[in-house]
Amino acid sequence: MEELELYVHIPFCIKKCDYCDFLSFSANAKTQKEYVDALIRELLYYASRLKDRKIVSIFIGGGTPSWLDYNLLVSIVDVIKGNFCVAEDAEVTLEANPGTVVKPAMESYKKAGINRLSIGLQSTSDKELKLLGRVHTFEQFLKIYDMARECGFDNINIDLISGLPYQKIEDFMKSLNDVIRLKPEHVSVYSLIIEEGTPFYDKFKCDDDKQHAGMRTEALPNEDEVYAMCKMTQETLKKAGYLQYETSNFAKKGLECKHNIGYWQRKDYLGVGLGAASLIDNVRYSNKRDIYDYIKATQKLDLYNNIHETVQTLSKQDQMEEFMFLGLRMNNGVARDDFEKNFNIPIEGVYKLTLDKLKREGLLEQNQGRIFLTDKGADLANYCMSLFLLD
Ligand code: SF4
């Protein structure tokens, strides 16, 4: 059976964080219930059409899925397990935020078959959490983390953000070391991006421009400090026994996130819910982004699928570019055999000049049938990726 990954989007959050541009917002219990009903209609629609696919990973993300009434959340998992062919060893991840989970909820998640938690912490400093507009403290994070362990979760990711406004290198290192002491199986560290349309954009746009121009700014760490945080993250996590397997992701051996690796390997995935994206047989779909349009569309799904906002059939060229961009984000890069299997042509047949150039510049290496960026190449990833564009 052909494999498929499943992503389920829950767009609700208690309150919007000041840096966030994800598709998420607050909503009352009635809207949440109507949304889950719509989500279930969409799931059932696909379950009957994708009977020949085996679900190898499920990721329930958001938003803050753990803010949803846990009975509703469990009903979503039950519908998936009852109607799709789900692999016995499927990785089932739930994104959870501190301050949103009570013990009976945590127990129900475990019982329902959720076997991996991804907890949004971002910083262990309450001052930084407040600045980010997060609704929780570090103390509340520790409560949810301990609760998860007590309930038997043995695969937990913790998210951190580096390069926060007014953050010194030692502030970030304190957060990182606090997290390492907790011994999670997986750590994700993202650099802050000032996104348009967020309160952070209004506050820090000028500083952001200065930072990118290599200048000193009042509020944001300069480029050298951001780079130093990135390098220290890699060294510190390596020393603590974590393998870096992608730009922002570190895991104990064998506990890499299978779902995300699937994205980077261009495995097919079905995204269900508001604004969710799918890639099936090299067609990329993305769902409607307005919640009322989405709910309405799911009521007519049996007649024809009008739930998508965009549909894009990827050309061979698009597929090859994506294969390289996504694959080279991973530390072990891409397999030459996979390229040939996917495109019926050896990788040199398409990218010989690029591969030779990057090798000459010390930015790329080949070993045991794999092609990957060197440390220097990873530092210059944007430049390297630009050379894989085929126009
Ligand atoms: S909790 Fe996450 S998804 Fe929700 S607003 Fe904050 S950053 Fe965005």
Short mmCIF file of C-alpha atoms and ligand atoms in Angstrom, two decimals:
data_model
loop_
_atom_site.label_atom_id
_atom_site.label_comp_id
_atom_site.label_asym_id
_atom_site.label_seq_id
_atom_site.Cartn_x
_atom_site.Cartn_y
_atom_site.Cartn_z
CA MET A 1 0.00 0.00 0.00
CA GLU A 2 1.30 3.46 -0.83
CA GLU A 3 2.19 5.52 2.22
CA LEU A 4 0.52 8.79 3.19
CA GLU A 5 1.11 11.26 6.01
CA LEU A 6 -1.82 13.04 7.60
CA TYR A 7 -1.80 16.59 9.00
CA VAL A 8 -4.82 17.92 10.92
CA HIS A 9 -5.04 21.66 11.54
CA ILE A 10 -6.70 23.06 14.66
CA PRO A 11 -6.59 26.84 14.25
CA PHE A 12 -7.61 27.90 17.75
CA CYS A 13 -5.44 29.64 20.36
CA ILE A 14 -6.36 31.31 23.65
CA LYS A 15 -4.78 34.50 22.36
CA LYS A 16 -2.54 35.41 19.44
CA CYS A 17 1.17 35.62 20.29
CA ASP A 18 2.79 38.89 19.18
CA TYR A 19 5.20 37.30 16.67
CA CYS A 20 2.85 34.72 15.15
CA ASP A 21 1.56 34.76 11.58
CA PHE A 22 0.19 31.20 11.56
CA LEU A 23 -3.44 30.64 10.67
CA SER A 24 -4.73 30.76 14.25
CA PHE A 25 -7.18 32.77 16.30
CA SER A 26 -9.44 32.61 19.33
CA ALA A 27 -12.95 31.15 19.02
CA ASN A 28 -15.82 30.25 21.33
CA ALA A 29 -16.91 26.70 22.17
CA LYS A 30 -19.74 26.75 19.60
CA THR A 31 -17.42 27.65 16.73
CA GLN A 32 -14.89 25.06 17.89
CA LYS A 33 -17.57 22.36 17.86
CA GLU A 34 -18.81 23.40 14.40
CA TYR A 35 -15.23 23.33 13.15
CA VAL A 36 -14.59 19.84 14.49
CA ASP A 37 -17.82 18.62 12.84
CA ALA A 38 -16.57 20.09 9.56
CA LEU A 39 -13.15 18.53 10.04
CA ILE A 40 -14.73 15.13 10.58
CA ARG A 41 -16.80 15.54 7.40
CA GLU A 42 -13.61 16.30 5.50
CA LEU A 43 -11.81 13.32 7.06
CA LEU A 44 -14.64 10.96 6.13
CA TYR A 45 -14.70 12.32 2.58
CA TYR A 46 -11.03 11.46 2.13
CA ALA A 47 -11.23 8.17 4.03
CA SER A 48 -13.55 6.78 1.37
CA ARG A 49 -11.34 8.04 -1.46
CA LEU A 50 -7.92 7.06 -0.13
CA LYS A 51 -8.62 3.46 0.78
CA ASP A 52 -5.46 2.31 -0.99
CA ARG A 53 -3.21 4.45 1.21
CA LYS A 54 -1.62 3.58 4.53
CA ILE A 55 -1.28 6.45 7.04
CA VAL A 56 2.25 6.28 8.46
CA SER A 57 2.18 9.44 10.58
CA ILE A 58 -0.41 11.82 11.97
CA PHE A 59 0.40 15.34 13.12
CA ILE A 60 -2.28 17.38 14.89
CA GLY A 61 -0.98 20.93 14.79
CA GLY A 62 -2.19 24.46 14.97
CA GLY A 63 -2.94 26.73 16.58
CA THR A 64 -3.14 25.09 19.95
CA PRO A 65 -4.86 21.71 19.50
CA SER A 66 -4.54 21.05 23.24
CA TRP A 67 -6.84 24.03 23.90
CA LEU A 68 -9.68 22.16 22.15
CA ASP A 69 -12.07 20.28 24.46
CA TYR A 70 -10.20 17.00 24.83
CA ASN A 71 -13.29 14.92 24.09
CA LEU A 72 -13.50 16.65 20.71
CA LEU A 73 -9.81 16.07 20.11
CA VAL A 74 -10.09 12.39 20.94
CA SER A 75 -13.13 12.09 18.64
CA ILE A 76 -10.95 13.33 15.75
CA VAL A 77 -8.30 10.68 16.48
CA ASP A 78 -11.01 8.01 16.76
CA VAL A 79 -12.48 8.99 13.38
CA ILE A 80 -9.04 8.75 11.78
CA LYS A 81 -8.27 5.37 13.33
CA GLY A 82 -11.72 4.01 12.58
CA ASN A 83 -11.86 5.06 8.93
CA PHE A 84 -8.34 5.18 7.50
CA CYS A 85 -5.82 2.37 7.31
CA VAL A 86 -3.36 3.56 9.98
CA ALA A 87 -0.02 1.72 10.37
CA GLU A 88 0.35 0.03 13.76
CA ASP A 89 3.58 1.87 14.43
CA ALA A 90 2.36 5.24 13.14
CA GLU A 91 3.86 8.27 14.85
CA VAL A 92 0.94 10.34 16.21
CA THR A 93 1.99 13.83 17.34
CA LEU A 94 -0.08 16.42 19.17
CA GLU A 95 1.02 20.03 19.56
CA ALA A 96 0.34 21.20 23.08
CA ASN A 97 0.87 24.47 24.89
CA PRO A 98 1.48 25.02 28.59
CA GLY A 99 -1.55 26.05 30.60
CA THR A 100 -4.03 24.30 28.28
CA VAL A 101 -3.96 20.67 29.44
CA VAL A 102 -5.53 19.07 32.51
CA LYS A 103 -4.55 15.58 33.70
CA PRO A 104 -7.69 13.77 32.39
CA ALA A 105 -6.99 15.31 28.99
CA MET A 106 -3.39 14.08 29.00
CA GLU A 107 -4.56 10.59 30.00
CA SER A 108 -7.16 10.60 27.22
CA TYR A 109 -4.59 11.63 24.62
CA LYS A 110 -2.41 8.70 25.61
CA LYS A 111 -5.32 6.28 25.61
CA ALA A 112 -6.43 7.49 22.18
CA GLY A 113 -3.04 6.52 20.72
CA ILE A 114 -1.22 9.84 20.64
CA ASN A 115 2.40 8.82 21.16
CA ARG A 116 4.36 12.02 20.69
CA LEU A 117 3.89 15.50 22.15
CA SER A 118 5.36 18.71 20.78
CA ILE A 119 5.27 21.41 23.42
CA GLY A 120 5.66 25.10 22.58
CA LEU A 121 7.90 26.63 25.22
CA GLN A 122 9.97 29.18 23.23
CA SER A 123 11.93 30.49 26.27
CA THR A 124 12.41 29.62 29.93
CA SER A 125 12.48 33.31 30.90
CA ASP A 126 9.10 34.65 32.01
CA LYS A 127 10.22 38.10 30.92
CA GLU A 128 10.85 36.86 27.37
CA LEU A 129 7.61 34.85 27.35
CA LYS A 130 5.71 38.01 28.27
CA LEU A 131 7.45 39.99 25.56
CA LEU A 132 6.47 37.29 23.02
CA GLY A 133 2.84 37.58 24.14
CA ARG A 134 2.77 33.94 25.26
CA VAL A 135 -0.03 33.10 27.69
CA HIS A 136 2.08 30.91 29.99
CA THR A 137 5.05 30.96 32.35
CA PHE A 138 8.00 28.55 32.58
CA GLU A 139 6.42 27.11 35.74
CA GLN A 140 3.30 26.21 33.75
CA PHE A 141 5.48 24.55 31.13
CA LEU A 142 7.14 22.41 33.82
CA LYS A 143 3.69 21.30 34.99
CA ILE A 144 2.58 20.11 31.56
CA TYR A 145 5.96 18.45 30.95
CA ASP A 146 5.85 16.52 34.25
CA MET A 147 2.22 15.61 33.63
CA ALA A 148 3.11 14.23 30.20
CA ARG A 149 5.89 12.08 31.69
CA GLU A 150 3.58 10.82 34.46
CA CYS A 151 1.03 9.82 31.83
CA GLY A 152 3.67 7.79 30.00
CA PHE A 153 4.68 10.06 27.11
CA ASP A 154 8.20 8.99 26.21
CA ASN A 155 8.62 11.00 23.03
CA ILE A 156 8.46 14.74 23.66
CA ASN A 157 9.65 17.68 21.58
CA ILE A 158 10.26 21.12 23.05
CA ASP A 159 10.21 24.22 20.81
CA LEU A 160 12.51 27.16 21.47
CA ILE A 161 13.04 30.44 19.61
CA SER A 162 16.40 32.20 19.43
CA GLY A 163 17.26 35.79 18.50
CA LEU A 164 14.45 37.37 20.53
CA PRO A 165 14.33 41.14 21.04
CA TYR A 166 16.74 42.27 23.78
CA GLN A 167 18.05 38.69 24.11
CA LYS A 168 21.75 38.28 24.85
CA ILE A 169 23.60 35.09 23.88
CA GLU A 170 23.76 34.06 27.54
CA ASP A 171 19.98 34.52 27.92
CA PHE A 172 19.35 32.13 25.07
CA MET A 173 21.93 29.65 26.34
CA LYS A 174 20.19 29.63 29.71
CA SER A 175 16.91 28.62 28.02
CA LEU A 176 18.68 25.94 26.01
CA ASN A 177 20.45 24.48 29.05
CA ASP A 178 17.24 24.56 31.11
CA VAL A 179 15.60 22.52 28.35
CA ILE A 180 18.49 20.04 28.07
CA ARG A 181 18.29 19.35 31.83
CA LEU A 182 14.74 18.10 31.28
CA LYS A 183 16.03 15.44 28.83
CA PRO A 184 13.37 15.71 26.12
CA GLU A 185 13.76 13.30 23.22
CA HIS A 186 13.64 16.10 20.64
CA VAL A 187 14.39 19.83 20.56
CA SER A 188 13.45 22.30 17.80
CA VAL A 189 15.16 25.69 17.76
CA TYR A 190 13.93 28.33 15.33
CA SER A 191 15.41 31.78 14.78
CA LEU A 192 12.88 34.54 15.24
CA ILE A 193 11.49 35.90 11.98
CA ILE A 194 9.72 39.26 12.10
CA GLU A 195 6.61 38.54 10.05
CA GLU A 196 4.54 41.20 8.35
CA GLY A 197 1.10 41.75 9.87
CA THR A 198 2.14 40.90 13.43
CA PRO A 199 2.52 43.28 16.41
CA PHE A 200 6.24 42.43 16.31
CA TYR A 201 6.40 43.79 12.77
CA ASP A 202 4.99 47.13 13.88
CA LYS A 203 7.38 47.26 16.84
CA PHE A 204 10.59 45.87 15.37
CA LYS A 205 10.44 46.37 11.59
CA CYS A 206 13.14 49.08 11.64
CA ASP A 207 15.41 46.97 13.82
CA ASP A 208 14.84 44.01 11.53
CA ASP A 209 15.85 46.03 8.46
CA LYS A 210 18.97 47.22 10.26
CA GLN A 211 19.80 43.69 11.37
CA HIS A 212 19.61 42.40 7.80
CA ALA A 213 21.79 45.27 6.65
CA GLY A 214 24.42 44.07 9.14
CA MET A 215 23.95 47.11 11.43
CA ARG A 216 23.64 47.29 15.21
CA THR A 217 20.10 47.78 16.48
CA GLU A 218 18.61 48.73 19.81
CA ALA A 219 16.23 45.81 20.08
CA LEU A 220 17.36 42.80 18.06
CA PRO A 221 20.59 40.79 18.40
CA ASN A 222 22.88 41.63 15.47
CA GLU A 223 23.68 39.11 12.72
CA ASP A 224 26.90 37.92 14.40
CA GLU A 225 25.03 37.25 17.64
CA VAL A 226 22.28 35.36 15.81
CA TYR A 227 24.93 33.28 14.04
CA ALA A 228 26.73 32.63 17.36
CA MET A 229 23.46 31.46 18.94
CA CYS A 230 22.94 29.09 16.04
CA LYS A 231 26.46 27.61 16.31
CA MET A 232 26.27 27.33 20.10
CA THR A 233 22.91 25.58 19.79
CA GLN A 234 24.49 22.99 17.50
CA GLU A 235 27.52 22.43 19.74
CA THR A 236 25.60 22.36 23.02
CA LEU A 237 22.95 19.95 21.79
CA LYS A 238 25.57 17.72 20.19
CA LYS A 239 27.44 17.53 23.50
CA ALA A 240 24.19 16.62 25.21
CA GLY A 241 23.71 13.66 22.86
CA TYR A 242 21.31 15.12 20.30
CA LEU A 243 21.84 14.61 16.58
CA GLN A 244 21.07 17.53 14.32
CA TYR A 245 19.09 16.05 11.46
CA GLU A 246 17.69 19.24 9.93
CA THR A 247 18.43 22.98 10.08
CA SER A 248 16.30 23.54 13.19
CA ASN A 249 15.74 20.03 14.52
CA PHE A 250 17.71 17.87 16.97
CA ALA A 251 16.83 14.47 18.36
CA LYS A 252 18.11 11.54 20.35
CA LYS A 253 19.08 8.74 17.97
CA GLY A 254 16.06 7.10 16.37
CA LEU A 255 13.62 9.72 17.69
CA GLU A 256 13.69 12.12 14.76
CA CYS A 257 10.20 13.35 13.79
CA LYS A 258 9.09 10.91 11.09
CA HIS A 259 6.29 13.19 9.96
CA ASN A 260 8.59 16.13 9.22
CA ILE A 261 11.18 13.90 7.55
CA GLY A 262 8.36 12.77 5.27
CA TYR A 263 7.76 16.41 4.20
CA TRP A 264 11.44 16.91 3.44
CA GLN A 265 11.53 13.68 1.47
CA ARG A 266 8.48 14.80 -0.51
CA LYS A 267 6.30 11.93 0.67
CA ASP A 268 2.63 12.41 -0.12
CA TYR A 269 0.63 14.07 2.64
CA LEU A 270 -2.99 14.93 3.18
CA GLY A 271 -3.68 18.12 5.11
CA VAL A 272 -7.13 18.38 6.62
CA GLY A 273 -8.68 21.50 8.15
CA LEU A 274 -8.59 25.23 7.67
CA GLY A 275 -5.86 26.37 5.27
CA ALA A 276 -4.21 22.93 5.37
CA ALA A 277 -1.96 21.97 2.45
CA SER A 278 -1.71 18.55 0.77
CA LEU A 279 0.65 16.99 -1.72
CA ILE A 280 -0.84 14.01 -3.47
CA ASP A 281 0.53 12.51 -6.70
CA ASN A 282 2.46 15.73 -7.34
CA VAL A 283 -0.58 17.97 -7.09
CA ARG A 284 -0.44 20.55 -4.32
CA TYR A 285 -3.75 21.60 -2.79
CA SER A 286 -4.49 24.15 -0.11
CA ASN A 287 -7.77 24.45 1.72
CA LYS A 288 -9.90 27.56 2.16
CA ARG A 289 -8.59 29.91 4.83
CA ASP A 290 -11.85 31.51 5.95
CA ILE A 291 -13.44 29.40 8.67
CA TYR A 292 -17.03 30.02 7.58
CA ASP A 293 -16.23 29.28 3.92
CA TYR A 294 -14.43 26.14 5.04
CA ILE A 295 -17.28 24.89 7.23
CA LYS A 296 -19.79 25.60 4.43
CA ALA A 297 -17.65 23.82 1.84
CA THR A 298 -17.49 20.64 3.94
CA GLN A 299 -21.31 20.44 3.85
CA LYS A 300 -21.23 19.86 0.08
CA LEU A 301 -18.23 17.61 -0.10
CA ASP A 302 -20.16 14.58 -1.30
CA LEU A 303 -21.22 16.38 -4.45
CA TYR A 304 -17.88 17.82 -5.48
CA ASN A 305 -14.77 18.97 -3.71
CA ASN A 306 -14.93 22.74 -3.47
CA ILE A 307 -12.86 22.97 -0.35
CA HIS A 308 -9.63 24.03 -2.01
CA GLU A 309 -8.50 27.59 -2.41
CA THR A 310 -5.59 26.66 -4.68
CA VAL A 311 -4.66 23.61 -6.74
CA GLN A 312 -1.28 23.42 -8.45
CA THR A 313 -0.04 20.57 -10.59
CA LEU A 314 3.72 20.45 -10.19
CA SER A 315 5.82 20.19 -13.33
CA LYS A 316 8.81 17.81 -13.44
CA GLN A 317 11.00 20.89 -12.99
CA ASP A 318 9.07 21.99 -9.86
CA GLN A 319 9.38 18.48 -8.46
CA MET A 320 13.14 18.30 -9.02
CA GLU A 321 13.72 21.72 -7.46
CA GLU A 322 11.61 20.82 -4.44
CA PHE A 323 13.37 17.49 -4.10
CA MET A 324 16.70 19.32 -3.80
CA PHE A 325 15.53 22.29 -1.66
CA LEU A 326 13.73 20.12 0.86
CA GLY A 327 16.19 17.24 0.89
CA LEU A 328 19.25 19.43 1.39
CA ARG A 329 17.71 20.91 4.56
CA MET A 330 18.41 17.55 6.15
CA ASN A 331 21.89 16.85 7.41
CA ASN A 332 22.11 13.60 5.48
CA GLY A 333 20.84 15.34 2.34
CA VAL A 334 19.38 13.45 -0.62
CA ALA A 335 19.99 9.95 -1.95
CA ARG A 336 21.19 9.76 -5.55
CA ASP A 337 19.09 6.60 -6.02
CA ASP A 338 15.94 8.37 -4.84
CA PHE A 339 16.47 11.13 -7.39
CA GLU A 340 16.89 8.58 -10.18
CA LYS A 341 13.92 6.53 -8.99
CA ASN A 342 11.69 9.61 -8.90
CA PHE A 343 12.76 11.23 -12.16
CA ASN A 344 14.20 8.39 -14.28
CA ILE A 345 17.43 10.27 -14.80
CA PRO A 346 20.68 10.31 -12.77
CA ILE A 347 21.08 13.46 -10.69
CA GLU A 348 24.15 14.47 -12.75
CA GLY A 349 21.95 14.45 -15.84
CA VAL A 350 20.20 17.51 -14.43
CA TYR A 351 22.50 19.09 -11.86
CA LYS A 352 26.09 18.17 -12.84
CA LEU A 353 27.29 21.78 -13.21
CA THR A 354 25.69 22.85 -9.90
CA LEU A 355 27.04 19.87 -7.98
CA ASP A 356 30.56 20.39 -9.36
CA LYS A 357 30.50 24.10 -8.57
CA LEU A 358 29.28 23.61 -4.99
CA LYS A 359 31.83 20.84 -4.42
CA ARG A 360 34.64 23.06 -5.70
CA GLU A 361 33.52 25.79 -3.31
CA GLY A 362 33.53 23.36 -0.37
CA LEU A 363 29.78 23.74 0.15
CA LEU A 364 28.63 20.24 -0.77
CA GLU A 365 29.88 16.68 -0.40
CA GLN A 366 28.97 13.23 -1.66
CA ASN A 367 29.36 10.10 0.40
CA GLN A 368 27.91 6.60 0.15
CA GLY A 369 25.33 7.56 -2.42
CA ARG A 370 24.17 10.65 -0.55
CA ILE A 371 24.63 14.32 -1.41
CA PHE A 372 24.57 16.84 1.43
CA LEU A 373 25.66 20.37 2.34
CA THR A 374 28.84 20.84 4.38
CA ASP A 375 28.71 23.04 7.51
CA LYS A 376 29.86 25.95 5.37
CA GLY A 377 27.20 25.08 2.79
CA ALA A 378 24.51 25.03 5.49
CA ASP A 379 25.60 28.53 6.58
CA LEU A 380 25.17 29.66 2.98
CA ALA A 381 22.04 27.59 2.36
CA ASN A 382 20.14 30.31 0.48
CA TYR A 383 22.98 30.70 -2.00
CA CYS A 384 23.30 26.92 -2.44
CA MET A 385 19.57 26.44 -2.94
CA SER A 386 19.41 29.21 -5.52
CA LEU A 387 21.74 27.19 -7.74
CA PHE A 388 19.24 24.33 -7.89
CA LEU A 389 16.64 26.49 -9.62
CA LEU A 390 16.30 25.15 -13.16
CA ASP A 391 15.29 28.27 -15.10
S1 SF4 B 1 0.31 29.54 20.44
FE1 SF4 B 1 1.44 29.13 18.56
S2 SF4 B 1 -0.09 29.19 16.91
FE2 SF4 B 1 -1.01 30.13 18.75
S3 SF4 B 1 -0.67 32.28 18.47
FE3 SF4 B 1 1.04 31.52 19.71
S4 SF4 B 1 2.63 30.97 18.24
FE4 SF4 B 1 0.74 31.25 17.10
#
